[in-house]
Amino acid sequence: MFKKILIAEDFQDTNKGIVNALENRLEVEDIQEELYCDKAYNRFKVAFQNEEPYELLITDLSFKEGPVERKLTSGQSLIEAIRVVDPNIKVIVNSMVDDPAEINPLFTDQQINGYVCKGRNGLNELIMAIQEVSQHRTYVSPQINLNGGSALFELDKYDLMILQDLAEGFTKKEISEKLKSQNISPNSESTIDKKVSRLFDAFGAKNTHHLIAKLIKQGRI
């Protein structure tokens, strides 16, 4: 079982419930919580540099704006930043999102280890997710079907944004810089490359031009 866990969640009541469950039901020794992604990242980085790394990150996807200036504005951007420092850290996303088209890329592109959909049974599912991930298994809330045919082929807003830029002739590097300038995360060139590769596989495309042509023909872009 994990002994050191970092929680990134911008609702204090949710944090308290998670912390209490981890302490009382899983007897986790060291739990830290942060309301902002940047603070969570800084805490993680310091611990890693001190050779006292966190073993598990639990994060929401969306974080509301506050009085603190932010560089990392979403759970995706936090995961991406932390993975650069420690590619091996386990990650569980705890979110209200229940759309497989949005959840699938978290596993394929960002290599998360578990996904829990917040709800009436969300806390119990989070406990199960932690137990499964600690045993090097993957967990997904039972009400989420990631294997449905439409889940693999449905384009989300992020996919469409990248595809539109590719269709207009932007390179992946230029798209990365554009996303950064618009404060949209994730925005690294490697993440964009993984996204495009996933779309190649999903639509049976040989290259970018082939992919764009197929999607235009299907009326998807």
Short mmCIF file of N, CA, C and O in Angstrom, two decimals, residues 133-192:
data_model
loop_
_atom_site.label_atom_id
_atom_site.label_comp_id
_atom_site.label_asym_id
_atom_site.label_seq_id
_atom_site.Cartn_x
_atom_site.Cartn_y
_atom_site.Cartn_z
N VAL A 133 -4.47 0.02 -7.84
CA VAL A 133 -3.26 0.62 -8.41
C VAL A 133 -2.03 0.25 -7.60
O VAL A 133 -0.94 0.08 -8.15
N SER A 134 -2.19 0.12 -6.29
CA SER A 134 -1.05 -0.28 -5.44
C SER A 134 -0.57 -1.68 -5.79
O SER A 134 0.58 -2.04 -5.52
N GLN A 135 -1.45 -2.47 -6.42
CA GLN A 135 -1.10 -3.83 -6.84
C GLN A 135 -0.74 -3.86 -8.33
O GLN A 135 -0.75 -4.91 -8.96
N HIS A 136 -0.45 -2.69 -8.88
CA HIS A 136 -0.03 -2.54 -10.28
C HIS A 136 -1.12 -2.96 -11.26
O HIS A 136 -0.86 -3.47 -12.34
N ARG A 137 -2.37 -2.73 -10.85
CA ARG A 137 -3.51 -2.97 -11.74
C ARG A 137 -4.19 -1.63 -12.06
O ARG A 137 -4.01 -0.65 -11.34
N THR A 138 -4.95 -1.62 -13.13
CA THR A 138 -5.67 -0.42 -13.56
C THR A 138 -7.09 -0.45 -13.02
O THR A 138 -7.72 -1.52 -12.95
N TYR A 139 -7.60 0.73 -12.66
CA TYR A 139 -8.98 0.81 -12.17
C TYR A 139 -9.76 1.87 -12.94
O TYR A 139 -9.25 2.98 -13.18
N VAL A 140 -10.99 1.54 -13.31
CA VAL A 140 -11.92 2.50 -13.92
C VAL A 140 -13.27 2.31 -13.26
O VAL A 140 -13.73 1.17 -13.07
N SER A 141 -13.93 3.40 -12.89
CA SER A 141 -15.26 3.31 -12.29
C SER A 141 -16.16 2.42 -13.13
O SER A 141 -16.18 2.55 -14.37
N PRO A 142 -16.90 1.51 -12.51
CA PRO A 142 -17.68 0.50 -13.25
C PRO A 142 -18.72 1.09 -14.20
O PRO A 142 -19.11 0.44 -15.17
N GLN A 143 -19.19 2.31 -13.93
CA GLN A 143 -20.21 2.90 -14.81
C GLN A 143 -19.62 3.49 -16.10
O GLN A 143 -20.35 3.90 -16.99
N ILE A 144 -18.28 3.51 -16.19
CA ILE A 144 -17.61 4.05 -17.37
C ILE A 144 -17.21 2.90 -18.29
O ILE A 144 -16.50 2.00 -17.89
N ASN A 145 -17.68 2.94 -19.54
CA ASN A 145 -17.33 1.92 -20.52
C ASN A 145 -16.34 2.49 -21.52
O ASN A 145 -16.72 3.22 -22.44
N LEU A 146 -15.07 2.15 -21.34
CA LEU A 146 -14.04 2.65 -22.24
C LEU A 146 -13.85 1.78 -23.47
O LEU A 146 -13.08 2.13 -24.36
N ASN A 147 -14.55 0.67 -23.52
CA ASN A 147 -14.35 -0.28 -24.63
C ASN A 147 -15.42 -0.17 -25.71
O ASN A 147 -15.40 -0.92 -26.67
N GLY A 148 -16.34 0.77 -25.52
CA GLY A 148 -17.37 0.94 -26.54
C GLY A 148 -16.75 1.45 -27.83
O GLY A 148 -15.80 2.23 -27.82
N GLY A 149 -17.30 1.04 -28.95
CA GLY A 149 -16.75 1.42 -30.24
C GLY A 149 -16.67 2.91 -30.43
O GLY A 149 -15.69 3.44 -30.94
N SER A 150 -17.72 3.66 -30.02
CA SER A 150 -17.73 5.10 -30.24
C SER A 150 -16.72 5.81 -29.39
O SER A 150 -16.26 6.89 -29.73
N ALA A 151 -16.32 5.20 -28.26
CA ALA A 151 -15.37 5.86 -27.36
C ALA A 151 -14.02 6.04 -28.03
O ALA A 151 -13.34 7.03 -27.82
N LEU A 152 -13.62 5.05 -28.83
CA LEU A 152 -12.31 5.12 -29.45
C LEU A 152 -12.28 6.06 -30.64
O LEU A 152 -11.23 6.56 -31.01
N PHE A 153 -13.45 6.31 -31.23
CA PHE A 153 -13.47 7.08 -32.46
C PHE A 153 -14.13 8.44 -32.32
O PHE A 153 -14.18 9.20 -33.29
N GLU A 154 -14.63 8.76 -31.17
CA GLU A 154 -15.26 10.06 -30.96
C GLU A 154 -14.18 11.11 -30.68
O GLU A 154 -13.31 10.91 -29.84
N LEU A 155 -14.24 12.21 -31.38
CA LEU A 155 -13.25 13.28 -31.22
C LEU A 155 -13.70 14.23 -30.12
O LEU A 155 -14.84 14.67 -30.11
N ASP A 156 -12.78 14.56 -29.21
CA ASP A 156 -13.11 15.56 -28.20
C ASP A 156 -12.66 16.94 -28.68
O ASP A 156 -12.10 17.10 -29.76
N LYS A 157 -12.92 17.96 -27.87
CA LYS A 157 -12.61 19.34 -28.27
C LYS A 157 -11.12 19.54 -28.49
O LYS A 157 -10.70 20.28 -29.39
N TYR A 158 -10.31 18.89 -27.69
CA TYR A 158 -8.86 19.02 -27.81
C TYR A 158 -8.39 18.40 -29.13
O TYR A 158 -7.55 18.97 -29.83
N ASP A 159 -8.94 17.23 -29.48
CA ASP A 159 -8.61 16.60 -30.75
C ASP A 159 -8.95 17.53 -31.91
O ASP A 159 -8.14 17.72 -32.82
N LEU A 160 -10.14 18.09 -31.86
CA LEU A 160 -10.60 18.96 -32.96
C LEU A 160 -9.74 20.20 -33.09
O LEU A 160 -9.46 20.66 -34.21
N MET A 161 -9.29 20.73 -31.97
CA MET A 161 -8.43 21.92 -31.98
C MET A 161 -7.11 21.61 -32.69
O MET A 161 -6.65 22.38 -33.56
N ILE A 162 -6.51 20.49 -32.34
CA ILE A 162 -5.24 20.09 -32.96
C ILE A 162 -5.43 19.78 -34.44
O ILE A 162 -4.64 20.20 -35.29
N LEU A 163 -6.51 19.06 -34.77
CA LEU A 163 -6.77 18.69 -36.16
C LEU A 163 -7.00 19.92 -37.03
O LEU A 163 -6.55 19.97 -38.18
N GLN A 164 -7.70 20.91 -36.49
CA GLN A 164 -7.95 22.14 -37.25
C GLN A 164 -6.64 22.85 -37.57
O GLN A 164 -6.42 23.32 -38.68
N ASP A 165 -5.74 22.89 -36.58
CA ASP A 165 -4.44 23.53 -36.80
C ASP A 165 -3.60 22.74 -37.80
O ASP A 165 -2.92 23.32 -38.65
N LEU A 166 -3.65 21.41 -37.72
CA LEU A 166 -2.92 20.59 -38.68
C LEU A 166 -3.46 20.81 -40.09
O LEU A 166 -2.70 20.89 -41.06
N ALA A 167 -4.79 20.91 -40.20
CA ALA A 167 -5.40 21.12 -41.50
C ALA A 167 -5.00 22.46 -42.10
O ALA A 167 -4.95 22.62 -43.32
N GLU A 168 -4.70 23.44 -41.24
CA GLU A 168 -4.29 24.76 -41.70
C GLU A 168 -2.79 24.87 -41.93
O GLU A 168 -2.28 25.93 -42.26
N GLY A 169 -2.08 23.73 -41.73
CA GLY A 169 -0.66 23.69 -42.06
C GLY A 169 0.31 23.95 -40.91
O GLY A 169 1.51 24.03 -41.14
N PHE A 170 -0.20 24.05 -39.68
CA PHE A 170 0.69 24.26 -38.55
C PHE A 170 1.46 22.97 -38.24
O PHE A 170 0.93 21.87 -38.37
N THR A 171 2.71 23.12 -37.83
CA THR A 171 3.49 21.97 -37.38
C THR A 171 3.13 21.67 -35.93
O THR A 171 2.51 22.50 -35.25
N LYS A 172 3.55 20.50 -35.44
CA LYS A 172 3.27 20.14 -34.05
C LYS A 172 3.95 21.12 -33.09
O LYS A 172 3.40 21.47 -32.05
N LYS A 173 5.15 21.56 -33.45
CA LYS A 173 5.85 22.53 -32.62
C LYS A 173 5.09 23.85 -32.57
O LYS A 173 4.96 24.46 -31.51
N GLU A 174 4.58 24.28 -33.70
CA GLU A 174 3.82 25.54 -33.76
C GLU A 174 2.51 25.42 -32.98
O GLU A 174 2.09 26.37 -32.31
N ILE A 175 1.88 24.24 -33.06
CA ILE A 175 0.65 24.02 -32.31
C ILE A 175 0.93 24.07 -30.81
O ILE A 175 0.18 24.66 -30.03
N SER A 176 2.05 23.46 -30.40
CA SER A 176 2.45 23.48 -28.99
C SER A 176 2.63 24.91 -28.51
O SER A 176 2.13 25.29 -27.44
N GLU A 177 3.33 25.72 -29.28
CA GLU A 177 3.56 27.12 -28.91
C GLU A 177 2.25 27.90 -28.87
O GLU A 177 2.05 28.76 -28.00
N LYS A 178 1.35 27.60 -29.79
CA LYS A 178 0.05 28.27 -29.83
C LYS A 178 -0.78 27.94 -28.60
O LYS A 178 -1.39 28.81 -27.98
N LEU A 179 -0.79 26.66 -28.20
CA LEU A 179 -1.54 26.25 -27.02
C LEU A 179 -0.98 26.91 -25.76
O LEU A 179 -1.73 27.34 -24.87
N LYS A 180 0.35 26.98 -25.68
CA LYS A 180 0.99 27.62 -24.53
C LYS A 180 0.61 29.09 -24.45
O LYS A 180 0.34 29.61 -23.37
N SER A 181 0.58 29.77 -25.59
CA SER A 181 0.24 31.20 -25.61
C SER A 181 -1.21 31.44 -25.22
O SER A 181 -1.56 32.50 -24.71
N GLN A 182 -2.06 30.42 -25.44
CA GLN A 182 -3.47 30.52 -25.08
C GLN A 182 -3.76 29.92 -23.71
O GLN A 182 -4.91 29.82 -23.30
N ASN A 183 -2.68 29.48 -23.02
CA ASN A 183 -2.80 28.91 -21.68
C ASN A 183 -3.71 27.67 -21.66
O ASN A 183 -4.51 27.47 -20.76
N ILE A 184 -3.57 26.85 -22.72
CA ILE A 184 -4.34 25.61 -22.83
C ILE A 184 -3.42 24.43 -22.54
O ILE A 184 -2.31 24.36 -23.08
N SER A 185 -3.86 23.53 -21.68
CA SER A 185 -3.06 22.36 -21.32
C SER A 185 -3.84 21.08 -21.59
O SER A 185 -5.07 21.07 -21.54
N PRO A 186 -3.11 19.97 -21.88
CA PRO A 186 -1.66 19.86 -22.03
C PRO A 186 -1.21 20.50 -23.34
O PRO A 186 -1.99 20.58 -24.29
N ASN A 187 0.05 20.93 -23.37
CA ASN A 187 0.50 21.68 -24.54
C ASN A 187 1.89 21.29 -25.04
O ASN A 187 2.43 21.96 -25.92
N SER A 188 2.47 20.23 -24.50
CA SER A 188 3.81 19.84 -24.94
C SER A 188 3.75 19.19 -26.32
O SER A 188 2.74 18.60 -26.72
N GLU A 189 4.84 19.30 -27.04
CA GLU A 189 4.91 18.72 -28.38
C GLU A 189 4.77 17.20 -28.32
O GLU A 189 4.17 16.59 -29.20
N SER A 190 5.32 16.58 -27.26
CA SER A 190 5.24 15.12 -27.14
C SER A 190 3.79 14.66 -26.94
O SER A 190 3.38 13.63 -27.47
N THR A 191 3.01 15.44 -26.16
CA THR A 191 1.61 15.09 -25.94
C THR A 191 0.82 15.21 -27.24
O THR A 191 -0.01 14.35 -27.56
N ILE A 192 1.09 16.26 -28.00
CA ILE A 192 0.42 16.44 -29.28
C ILE A 192 0.77 15.29 -30.23
O ILE A 192 -0.09 14.76 -30.93
#
